[in-house]
Structure formats: structure tokens, C-alpha cells
Amino acid sequence: MAGPSHDPALYRTRDVVPVRRALVSVSDKTDLLTLGEALAAAGVEIVSTGGSATLLREAGHTVTDVSSVTGFPESLDGRVKTLHPSVHAGLLADLRLEDHERQLDALDIAPFELVVVNLYPFVETVRSGAQGDDVVEQIDIGGPAMVRASAKNYANVAIVVSPSSYPAVIEAVRAGGTSLVQRRELAARAFAHTAEYDRAVATWFSEGTLTQPDLPEHLTIKAERLATLRYGENAHQRAAIYTRNGGHGIAQATQLQGKEMSYNNYVDADAALRAAFDMVKPAVAIIKHANPCGIAVTAPNALDPIASAHLRAHECDPVSAYGGVIAANGTVTLKMAENLKDIFTEVIVAPSFEPAALEVFKAKKNLRLLQLPEDWQQERMDVRLVSGGLLLQDADRFPDDIESVAKDWQLVSGERPADEDMTNLIFAWKACRAVKSNAIVLAKNSATVGIGMGQVNRVDSCRLAVERAGDRAAGSVAASDAFFPFADGPQILLDAGISAIMQPGGSVRDDEVIAAARDANVTMFFTGERHFFH
């Protein structure tokens, strides 16, 4: 059934809309009092429901209950509150039309110029393990109806579904009203918000969970623009950073100081997280152009574990570390900050920073410091855009019990090392995952000493890793992200004095590679699993 049509000549121009009346009904109360204070200061009438009304009223603001607008009490345990013509007529009236204005006057209904609504925590409830009616009760009905009505009427109403939009809306209210462009952008976010919400509800009804057991037939990704960046990978490319709904990663980090983050800063910071957070012990990764130039965990019995890890990572390749991006999987300490005073660094990302470390970093005003959200977590799925579509895969993760898994690695040459040496091999295997293919990592005492990456053949990666390690190659262990197709690559490592090699195995020439290791009396493991990173 088609909607009504109108003569374009009947529509009056309406760009800036002053906010005189706002409807506020939010589940997420983040920054609600800041918004309420700004609306009250601007003389805006606030109409609200339930907990939102109570919180605003307790803060000293005058609030009109929705029930006094509808003349109908909240009923059915709150299931029916805003589903009423007195509310929805005020949301849907197109005041560019004189006829709509006359009808509102006749009905004695006042319009809304601002609607602030976010929905019941359905997703959070499912993820908490709730089931049955407990989940069903978190399916919002009135909220999506208000959001969609307001978004449809963006010509007259500004719809806000996230606290992240509050600052811009507050500024607009103070400046005299919201603009048409702003309202349209808010409407786009609102429709995306309800679409994602409906998708989650539909998935739960069909699967009983929010996690698809298989790769989904339809994929919806919701993201909101967080900031426009100065430029992209190169100066002639436009760029922006977006936050994904439900994300807990680098895009949600808080910048504590420094210049504006660039596109390349974000890419490198994300790569640094990939490297540092694979490690269980205090670890630091230094990244340059999305590749590690050093990864290390703390030295045994170090007085300051994270500072120790940084120094050991830096020693791998001090030249490349200049202008690098650093990730630490623990709190950045004063000692680590002091060690970095004379090292040019673009970004440091960590879960937290000691106050004394922040004081040291203040002297480096351009240094960007990113603090991860408390609920930071590695992604479970990887998404990559390609021409005309996208690729989706499970994230490449190591099992939590990798030490137990390592016991099942196939020993094809030499003797099984002692536990301490196996720890070093496991470190090298984890570090290799963070290096762009073809990847070769040389490690000693759970710190990289040479890295070969991004080459179009594995022989060149072996040469590069040995060259960068220099004298440190002797006695180190080597990890390869994929099998050796010939014995020429391993021979370079063996000639450099490598004590052990680990690789996935699976080449038609495995016998040749194994023979080379046995001739050199060097330990070699087949893991049976590769870790390409393109």
C-alpha cells in the first residue's frame, strides 16, 4: 500500500528547527544528566518515561510524564507507555505542511523537535546467558516505533539513538536549532540502529543465540563515523574512522594525548595489538608499516616486567623501531616511559598507564597515547573488503592451552627440547602469526632477534631474518608461518646456526627438508597448522 502523496508546492522550507520540546526515553543512561542539564538550560520542555524521568527529576529538572501527555497510565508492566496518538502525532506531524499544523492544533497535540531514545538491552541480555521470557521481555516495541517515526520525519525532528551524538546535539540546541543536514545524518544512524536491533532479535528467534553456528547467509555490519581523518594511507585519499556496534577494540580506545590519529596510525596500532596480546606474560610489540620490528616478553625475574619486555623488543631492530607504534599488554610504567624518552615513537597503546608515566609523556606532545577500553577483546571474525563485496573468516587465534597442543606437535628431526626451550619455540610460533607472509621469525629467550616478512618467496624471508639477526642468529630458534617448499630456505637458517625450526609441514618435499635438518642435527617440529597473514 503506497503512502500519501503531496504537491511539492505545499511544502514550506524548514532548515534550522529550534528545539522547544523533547521526548527522552533511554535504556542506556550514559551522559543523560549532561543532556538534561543542557536541555533545561535552553528552556526545552522535557517529556520522559520511567527511569529516565526519575533520574532527570532527581537531578532537579522539571519533567513531564508521558502518561500526562497521553492521558493513559503506563500499563502491562511497562509494555504500553508511548504507543499513543498523542505521542506519535507529535512525532510524525510534518510541519512543512500547513494542513498538518492545523490538524495538530485541532487535536491539541504539541509537536516534538527532538527525540532521544535507545532501546532495551536485548543483545546484552542474551549475552548474559538469559533465556526464554527473560529475553523476550527485552524486545523493545515502543522504542523502535518512536525511533522510526522520528527518523521518517527528519525534516522536522532530530532523532538521537546514542550518547555519542549528545555533544553535537547540545551544541545545536544552544546555537538555535538542528540543521536539516544534521537531522538527516541522525535519521540514517537511527534506521541502522533499529535494523541491527531487529537482526539480533530475528537471529535469536531462529537460532536461540546471537552467534550464527555457520557463516551467515546475510551479513549486516553497522558502524558510525567517529571522526574524519586528515587523509588516508596517502595524502590524496580521504579517510574516516568508524566504530562498529558492539566493538571493543582499537576504534573504542581513548586517546589520552598527542596529535590526531592518522589512518596509518590506526592500522599499525591494530597490528601491534595482534602481536602483543597473543602473549600471556607481560609483552610489548613494536610495529612499523603493519609489520613487527620487535616482539618480546619480559625477562625472567625482571623488576619491571613491561619495561623489560619493551627493551628486549627494541633490541631486535632499533633502526626500524624509530617512528614505530608500540603496544603493551599490561600497564605502561614510569620505567618504560623513561626508556622511551629519547626514542621517537608515533603511538603507544595499552590497557592503562601509570600516572607518573603520563607525566613523562607530556614532554612528548606529539606522541599519541591510546588507552584500550576495559572490555577490550580480540575479534572473533575477520572482515575484509574486496571489489564488489567482502570476505569473512574466523579470526586466526591460538588456543588458550597451546602448551598442551605443543605436546602433540610432530617431532621430525633431532631431540625434543627441555620445557624452557619449548617455551621459546611457542613464543616464536605466536610471534610469527603477527608477521606478514612470507614470514620467518628468529627468537632467543622469548624475544625476537630477526624477522623476515612480506617477501614473495620464503628464501628471501630467511635471508632477511638472518641478516637482521646478525650474530644473534646462532643458537636462536626459527618459526615459519607456512611450510618450506624446498630445502633451500631452511639451509640458510641452518647455516646461520639455528638450533630448532618449527613449521606447519605439508610440502611434497618435506622429506628433503627433514633430511637437511637431520644432517645438521637440528630439532624440527611440524605443527600441522599454518598462520598466513596477508
XYZ file of C-alpha atoms in Angstrom:
534
model
C 0.000 0.000 0.000
C 1.502 3.306 -1.063
C 1.777 6.216 1.336
C 0.060 9.545 0.762
C 1.450 11.919 -1.843
C 1.524 15.703 -1.666
C 2.026 18.536 -4.062
C 5.657 19.726 -3.638
C 4.390 23.275 -3.832
C 2.639 22.788 -0.480
C 5.880 22.159 1.420
C 7.427 25.068 3.235
C 11.199 25.348 3.631
C 12.401 24.257 7.045
C 16.157 24.046 7.568
C 17.046 25.025 11.146
C 14.443 23.740 13.622
C 14.556 25.237 17.135
C 14.116 22.660 19.893
C 11.221 23.547 22.175
C 10.018 20.078 23.182
C 11.993 16.856 23.608
C 10.950 13.282 24.255
C 13.563 11.396 26.282
C 13.301 7.649 26.973
C 16.606 5.796 27.212
C 17.769 2.434 28.466
C 21.429 3.483 28.413
C 21.646 6.388 30.889
C 25.217 7.357 29.909
C 25.575 11.189 29.967
C 21.801 11.587 30.336
C 22.200 14.185 33.066
C 24.577 16.212 30.876
C 21.968 16.235 28.124
C 19.148 17.005 30.556
C 21.045 19.945 32.029
C 21.658 21.397 28.556
C 18.013 20.992 27.527
C 16.748 22.528 30.758
C 19.151 25.467 30.417
C 17.810 26.096 26.908
C 14.219 26.139 28.167
C 13.271 22.906 26.403
C 10.238 21.042 27.746
C 11.329 17.504 28.616
C 8.778 14.717 28.266
C 10.024 11.413 29.641
C 9.215 7.933 30.891
C 10.154 5.533 33.693
C 13.738 5.532 34.881
C 14.768 8.367 32.573
C 12.129 10.657 34.082
C 13.106 9.647 37.619
C 16.814 10.311 37.047
C 16.193 13.711 35.455
C 13.740 14.707 38.154
C 16.151 13.694 40.926
C 18.728 15.962 39.305
C 16.325 18.883 39.815
C 14.902 19.189 36.302
C 11.223 19.679 35.524
C 9.909 16.647 33.653
C 6.512 15.977 32.072
C 5.452 12.334 32.355
C 4.331 10.686 29.127
C 1.199 9.489 30.922
C 0.107 13.090 31.458
C 0.517 13.680 27.689
C -1.424 10.585 26.665
C -3.956 10.693 29.479
C -3.317 6.979 29.821
C -1.219 5.325 32.552
C 1.781 3.134 31.826
C 0.332 -0.372 31.802
C 1.050 -4.081 31.329
C 4.286 -3.895 33.311
C 5.518 -1.036 31.151
C 4.786 -2.735 27.821
C 2.461 0.136 26.879
C 3.751 3.643 27.542
C 4.313 5.660 24.379
C 2.152 3.768 21.864
C -0.471 6.512 21.670
C -1.648 9.075 19.070
C -0.752 11.969 21.368
C 2.870 10.843 21.155
C 3.099 9.623 17.576
C 1.166 12.514 16.085
C 3.700 14.784 17.742
C 6.495 12.735 16.168
C 5.075 12.358 12.667
C 3.489 15.745 12.025
C 5.234 17.320 9.027
C 5.117 20.983 9.941
C 6.274 21.980 6.482
C 2.606 21.389 5.623
C 0.049 23.915 6.885
C -2.586 21.162 6.950
C -0.569 19.081 9.441
C -0.096 22.162 11.597
C -3.875 22.803 11.576
C -4.625 19.187 12.471
C -2.261 19.268 15.449
C -3.916 22.463 16.690
C -7.349 20.874 16.356
C -6.210 17.805 18.260
C -4.466 19.935 20.891
C -1.218 17.991 20.358
C 2.195 19.645 20.616
C 4.976 18.504 18.249
C 8.389 17.199 19.270
C 11.532 18.643 17.710
C 13.964 16.293 19.474
C 13.607 12.610 20.384
C 16.252 10.809 22.426
C 15.631 7.072 22.548
C 17.812 4.000 22.852
C 16.419 0.518 23.100
C 16.094 -2.178 25.731
C 19.375 -4.114 26.197
C 18.314 -7.155 24.178
C 21.798 -8.107 22.967
C 23.356 -7.667 26.409
C 20.604 -9.806 27.953
C 21.202 -12.669 25.507
C 24.971 -12.497 26.041
C 24.440 -12.691 29.810
C 23.048 -16.186 29.327
C 19.390 -15.323 29.895
C 16.776 -17.428 28.130
C 13.074 -17.620 27.365
C 10.778 -14.924 28.722
C 13.690 -13.037 30.288
C 14.968 -12.408 26.767
C 11.553 -11.740 25.256
C 10.870 -9.010 27.810
C 13.909 -7.136 26.468
C 12.405 -6.878 22.978
C 11.563 -3.203 22.668
C 8.336 -2.291 20.858
C 7.570 1.327 21.677
C 11.208 2.385 21.341
C 11.710 1.277 17.716
C 8.311 2.733 16.830
C 9.373 6.148 18.167
C 12.799 5.923 16.529
C 11.416 5.025 13.117
C 8.624 7.612 13.296
C 11.077 10.365 14.216
C 13.608 9.288 11.586
C 10.941 9.252 8.878
C 10.069 12.806 9.902
C 13.706 14.017 9.918
C 12.575 17.159 8.110
C 11.126 18.280 11.443
C 12.521 16.021 14.171
C 16.072 15.217 15.315
C 16.303 11.591 16.452
C 19.201 10.589 18.739
C 19.892 6.909 19.484
C 23.368 7.065 21.022
C 25.046 9.126 23.770
C 27.900 9.695 21.307
C 25.599 12.091 19.450
C 24.797 14.188 22.544
C 27.655 16.738 22.234
C 26.723 17.755 18.669
C 23.023 17.942 19.535
C 23.692 20.012 22.658
C 25.774 22.417 20.576
C 22.947 22.696 18.013
C 20.324 23.341 20.698
C 22.451 26.122 22.158
C 23.055 27.606 18.687
C 19.347 27.882 17.915
C 18.343 24.526 16.477
C 19.275 21.448 14.481
C 20.017 21.708 10.764
C 18.429 19.626 8.027
C 21.767 18.020 7.215
C 22.310 17.087 10.855
C 18.799 15.640 11.197
C 19.245 13.552 8.066
C 22.529 12.115 9.377
C 20.869 11.305 12.701
C 17.989 9.622 10.859
C 20.419 7.417 8.936
C 22.026 6.305 12.192
C 18.597 5.672 13.695
C 17.403 3.407 10.886
C 20.716 1.499 11.019
C 20.251 1.167 14.796
C 16.774 -0.378 14.536
C 17.846 -2.592 11.623
C 20.697 -4.055 13.680
C 18.370 -4.486 16.649
C 15.795 -6.333 14.542
C 18.531 -8.518 13.043
C 19.653 -9.558 16.528
C 16.091 -10.399 17.556
C 15.489 -12.383 14.372
C 18.748 -14.304 14.831
C 17.841 -15.197 18.401
C 14.383 -16.451 17.396
C 15.784 -18.589 14.584
C 18.915 -19.893 16.317
C 18.373 -19.341 20.040
C 21.613 -17.322 20.141
C 23.241 -14.253 18.632
C 26.117 -16.276 17.243
C 25.427 -17.996 13.959
C 26.648 -21.634 14.042
C 27.743 -21.278 10.416
C 28.796 -18.335 8.276
C 25.599 -16.270 7.962
C 23.638 -16.180 4.722
C 23.112 -12.447 5.194
C 25.625 -10.159 6.879
C 24.785 -6.755 8.336
C 27.591 -4.577 9.676
C 26.632 -1.406 11.489
C 29.197 1.327 12.073
C 29.066 5.007 12.946
C 31.616 7.569 11.875
C 33.746 8.518 14.839
C 35.980 11.052 13.137
C 37.118 12.285 9.755
C 40.863 11.790 9.429
C 43.301 14.231 7.822
C 43.833 11.814 4.954
C 44.084 8.120 4.223
C 47.038 5.876 3.517
C 48.334 8.687 1.284
C 47.696 12.422 1.332
C 45.379 12.384 -1.713
C 42.989 9.832 -0.161
C 40.015 10.734 2.027
C 39.554 8.719 5.218
C 37.471 8.338 8.371
C 37.374 6.051 11.407
C 34.105 4.253 12.188
C 33.050 2.429 15.338
C 31.236 -0.861 14.895
C 28.218 -1.680 17.002
C 29.344 -3.985 19.789
C 33.028 -3.349 19.094
C 35.615 -3.426 21.883
C 38.848 -2.743 20.038
C 41.202 -0.061 18.803
C 38.290 2.014 17.455
C 36.904 2.270 21.002
C 40.229 3.272 22.596
C 40.515 6.614 24.394
C 43.236 8.981 23.186
C 44.906 10.456 26.244
C 47.288 12.847 24.483
C 49.066 13.620 21.235
C 48.313 14.620 17.686
C 45.262 13.437 15.827
C 45.450 9.753 14.902
C 46.056 9.046 11.233
C 44.784 6.220 9.053
C 48.193 4.529 9.152
C 48.401 5.011 12.931
C 45.187 3.032 13.360
C 46.368 0.262 11.028
C 49.698 -0.068 12.837
C 48.125 0.122 16.290
C 45.757 -2.707 15.399
C 48.673 -4.793 14.114
C 50.564 -4.101 17.337
C 47.647 -5.389 19.400
C 47.600 -8.556 17.303
C 51.242 -9.196 18.225
C 51.369 -8.175 21.890
C 48.119 -9.698 23.081
C 48.889 -13.194 21.822
C 51.346 -13.425 24.712
C 50.403 -14.474 28.234
C 53.390 -12.915 30.004
C 53.936 -9.125 30.007
C 54.715 -8.364 26.360
C 55.478 -5.474 24.021
C 55.310 -5.312 20.232
C 56.831 -2.564 18.085
C 55.239 -2.156 14.663
C 56.335 -0.313 11.522
C 54.185 -0.343 8.379
C 51.932 -3.060 9.846
C 54.871 -5.426 10.454
C 56.690 -6.147 13.712
C 60.238 -4.905 14.067
C 60.376 -6.399 17.558
C 58.256 -8.569 19.879
C 59.278 -9.743 23.330
C 58.005 -10.864 26.695
C 59.621 -9.879 29.982
C 62.946 -11.306 31.048
C 62.817 -13.751 33.976
C 62.748 -12.027 37.378
C 62.661 -8.546 35.846
C 61.907 -5.810 38.400
C 59.664 -4.027 35.888
C 58.235 -6.683 33.543
C 56.648 -4.391 30.952
C 59.708 -2.121 30.736
C 61.864 -5.223 30.343
C 59.658 -6.507 27.531
C 59.933 -3.164 25.725
C 63.729 -3.013 25.904
C 64.020 -6.569 24.621
C 61.616 -5.864 21.744
C 63.516 -2.667 20.861
C 66.842 -4.516 20.730
C 65.592 -6.695 17.881
C 65.753 -3.829 15.349
C 66.452 -0.374 16.854
C 66.735 1.252 13.416
C 63.253 0.188 12.310
C 61.790 0.970 15.737
C 62.357 4.684 15.030
C 58.914 6.186 14.410
C 57.199 2.939 15.346
C 53.900 2.113 17.005
C 54.060 0.241 20.324
C 51.508 -1.999 22.013
C 51.867 -3.305 25.558
C 49.601 -5.983 27.000
C 49.966 -4.523 30.509
C 50.150 -1.171 32.272
C 52.815 1.168 30.866
C 55.071 2.041 33.799
C 57.246 5.009 34.685
C 60.343 2.948 33.849
C 59.073 2.131 30.357
C 58.203 5.790 29.815
C 61.704 6.851 30.844
C 63.226 4.297 28.473
C 61.192 5.825 25.645
C 62.155 9.459 26.323
C 64.805 9.561 23.597
C 63.112 7.196 21.119
C 60.845 8.775 18.518
C 57.542 6.913 18.718
C 54.266 7.625 16.940
C 51.736 5.780 19.129
C 51.639 3.755 22.339
C 48.548 1.656 23.000
C 47.960 -0.179 26.271
C 45.224 -1.149 28.743
C 46.424 1.554 31.157
C 49.239 3.963 32.026
C 50.774 4.806 35.385
C 50.147 8.478 36.298
C 53.908 9.020 36.582
C 54.369 7.619 33.062
C 51.786 10.075 31.730
C 53.738 12.933 33.316
C 56.889 11.837 31.455
C 55.000 11.539 28.170
C 53.658 15.112 28.489
C 57.078 16.313 27.332
C 56.453 14.483 24.032
C 53.390 16.455 22.967
C 53.024 14.797 19.573
C 53.149 11.274 20.987
C 49.723 9.664 20.761
C 48.647 7.588 23.758
C 45.694 5.222 23.375
C 44.070 3.518 26.330
C 42.078 0.418 25.433
C 38.521 0.013 26.716
C 38.225 -2.074 29.876
C 36.291 -4.729 27.951
C 38.852 -4.884 25.139
C 38.813 -8.181 23.312
C 40.202 -9.661 20.146
C 37.737 -10.082 17.304
C 36.166 -13.480 16.700
C 35.717 -12.824 12.986
C 37.821 -11.054 10.354
C 36.179 -8.989 7.621
C 37.993 -7.651 4.566
C 36.512 -5.633 1.717
C 37.164 -6.733 -1.857
C 35.883 -5.262 -5.114
C 32.107 -5.617 -5.112
C 31.886 -7.468 -1.815
C 33.706 -8.666 1.256
C 35.413 -11.699 2.722
C 34.525 -13.131 6.130
C 36.537 -15.670 8.095
C 37.095 -16.885 11.632
C 39.823 -14.870 13.338
C 43.174 -16.653 13.455
C 43.581 -17.348 17.150
C 45.811 -19.564 19.249
C 44.187 -21.964 21.727
C 44.436 -20.963 25.374
C 46.040 -24.330 26.111
C 48.728 -24.009 23.433
C 51.292 -25.591 25.775
C 49.202 -28.763 25.753
C 48.749 -28.508 21.990
C 52.519 -28.179 21.574
C 52.968 -31.609 23.116
C 51.256 -33.033 20.052
C 53.487 -31.271 17.528
C 55.267 -33.810 15.352
C 58.974 -34.066 16.071
C 60.557 -34.930 12.696
C 64.226 -34.204 13.466
C 66.513 -34.007 16.488
C 65.504 -34.276 20.125
C 62.543 -32.733 21.923
C 63.844 -29.646 23.779
C 63.533 -29.065 27.502
C 60.464 -27.178 28.759
C 62.321 -23.835 28.809
C 63.310 -24.235 25.166
C 59.776 -25.287 24.235
C 58.551 -22.037 25.779
C 60.879 -20.186 23.404
C 59.552 -22.181 20.434
C 55.957 -21.434 21.412
C 56.843 -17.731 21.654
C 58.369 -17.812 18.151
C 55.299 -19.590 16.770
C 52.960 -16.971 18.278
C 55.139 -14.081 17.109
C 55.171 -15.464 13.571
C 51.383 -15.066 13.313
C 51.764 -11.293 13.576
C 54.240 -11.063 10.687
C 53.117 -10.536 7.087
C 53.643 -13.564 4.841
C 56.030 -14.977 3.840
C 57.119 -14.856 7.482
C 60.233 -16.104 9.250
C 60.890 -15.260 12.922
C 64.126 -15.885 14.799
C 63.863 -15.787 18.591
C 66.002 -16.197 21.679
C 64.741 -16.289 25.259
C 61.211 -15.323 24.147
C 62.305 -12.232 22.256
C 62.648 -11.750 18.510
C 66.188 -11.269 17.205
C 65.485 -11.339 13.474
C 62.337 -11.037 11.342
C 61.849 -11.670 7.631
C 58.472 -10.591 6.285
C 56.391 -9.746 3.261
C 58.634 -11.405 0.692
C 57.309 -13.184 -2.390
C 59.399 -16.262 -1.622
C 60.389 -17.919 1.620
C 64.105 -17.986 0.766
C 64.290 -14.191 0.763
C 62.427 -14.081 4.091
C 65.018 -16.476 5.566
C 67.866 -14.334 4.273
C 66.274 -11.158 5.632
C 65.676 -12.664 9.087
C 69.267 -13.949 9.326
C 70.704 -10.653 8.067
C 68.777 -8.663 10.651
C 69.722 -11.036 13.443
C 73.448 -10.991 12.612
C 75.485 -12.791 15.260
C 72.332 -13.313 17.328
C 71.063 -15.889 14.811
C 73.387 -18.558 16.219
C 71.547 -20.550 18.862
C 68.162 -18.956 18.153
C 65.027 -20.838 17.110
C 63.141 -20.220 13.870
C 59.432 -20.267 13.071
C 57.904 -20.246 9.596
C 54.254 -19.323 9.081
C 53.878 -21.941 6.297
C 55.752 -24.976 5.029
C 59.088 -24.844 3.232
C 58.567 -25.903 -0.403
C 62.273 -26.681 -0.784
C 65.267 -27.255 1.477
C 66.986 -24.032 0.330
C 65.187 -21.806 2.871
C 65.900 -23.980 5.898
C 69.502 -24.385 4.734
C 70.015 -20.622 5.111
C 68.758 -20.903 8.696
C 70.866 -23.974 9.416
C 73.997 -22.310 8.052
C 73.344 -19.378 10.430
C 73.395 -21.720 13.444
C 69.674 -22.044 14.182
C 69.109 -24.593 16.971
C 65.496 -25.536 16.163
C 62.912 -24.918 13.416
C 59.165 -25.139 13.584
C 56.894 -25.105 10.572
C 53.484 -26.471 9.587
C 54.821 -29.171 7.251
C 52.815 -30.489 4.335
C 55.121 -29.889 1.370
C 55.606 -32.608 -1.236
C 59.329 -32.166 -0.477
C 59.037 -32.486 3.317
C 61.467 -35.400 3.187
C 64.178 -33.170 1.686
C 63.610 -30.504 4.333
C 63.663 -33.046 7.157
C 66.862 -34.590 5.774
C 68.583 -31.189 5.814
C 67.623 -30.695 9.472
C 68.794 -34.178 10.427
C 72.114 -33.699 8.639
C 72.647 -30.572 10.747
C 71.441 -32.380 13.913
C 68.820 -29.652 14.422
C 65.405 -30.112 16.026
C 62.436 -29.626 13.703
C 58.725 -29.687 14.542
C 55.715 -29.901 12.254
C 52.753 -28.106 13.842
C 50.203 -29.172 11.226
C 48.774 -25.638 11.176
C 49.872 -22.583 9.224
C 49.410 -18.893 10.083
C 49.416 -16.820 6.904
C 48.828 -13.083 7.447
C 48.322 -11.088 4.262
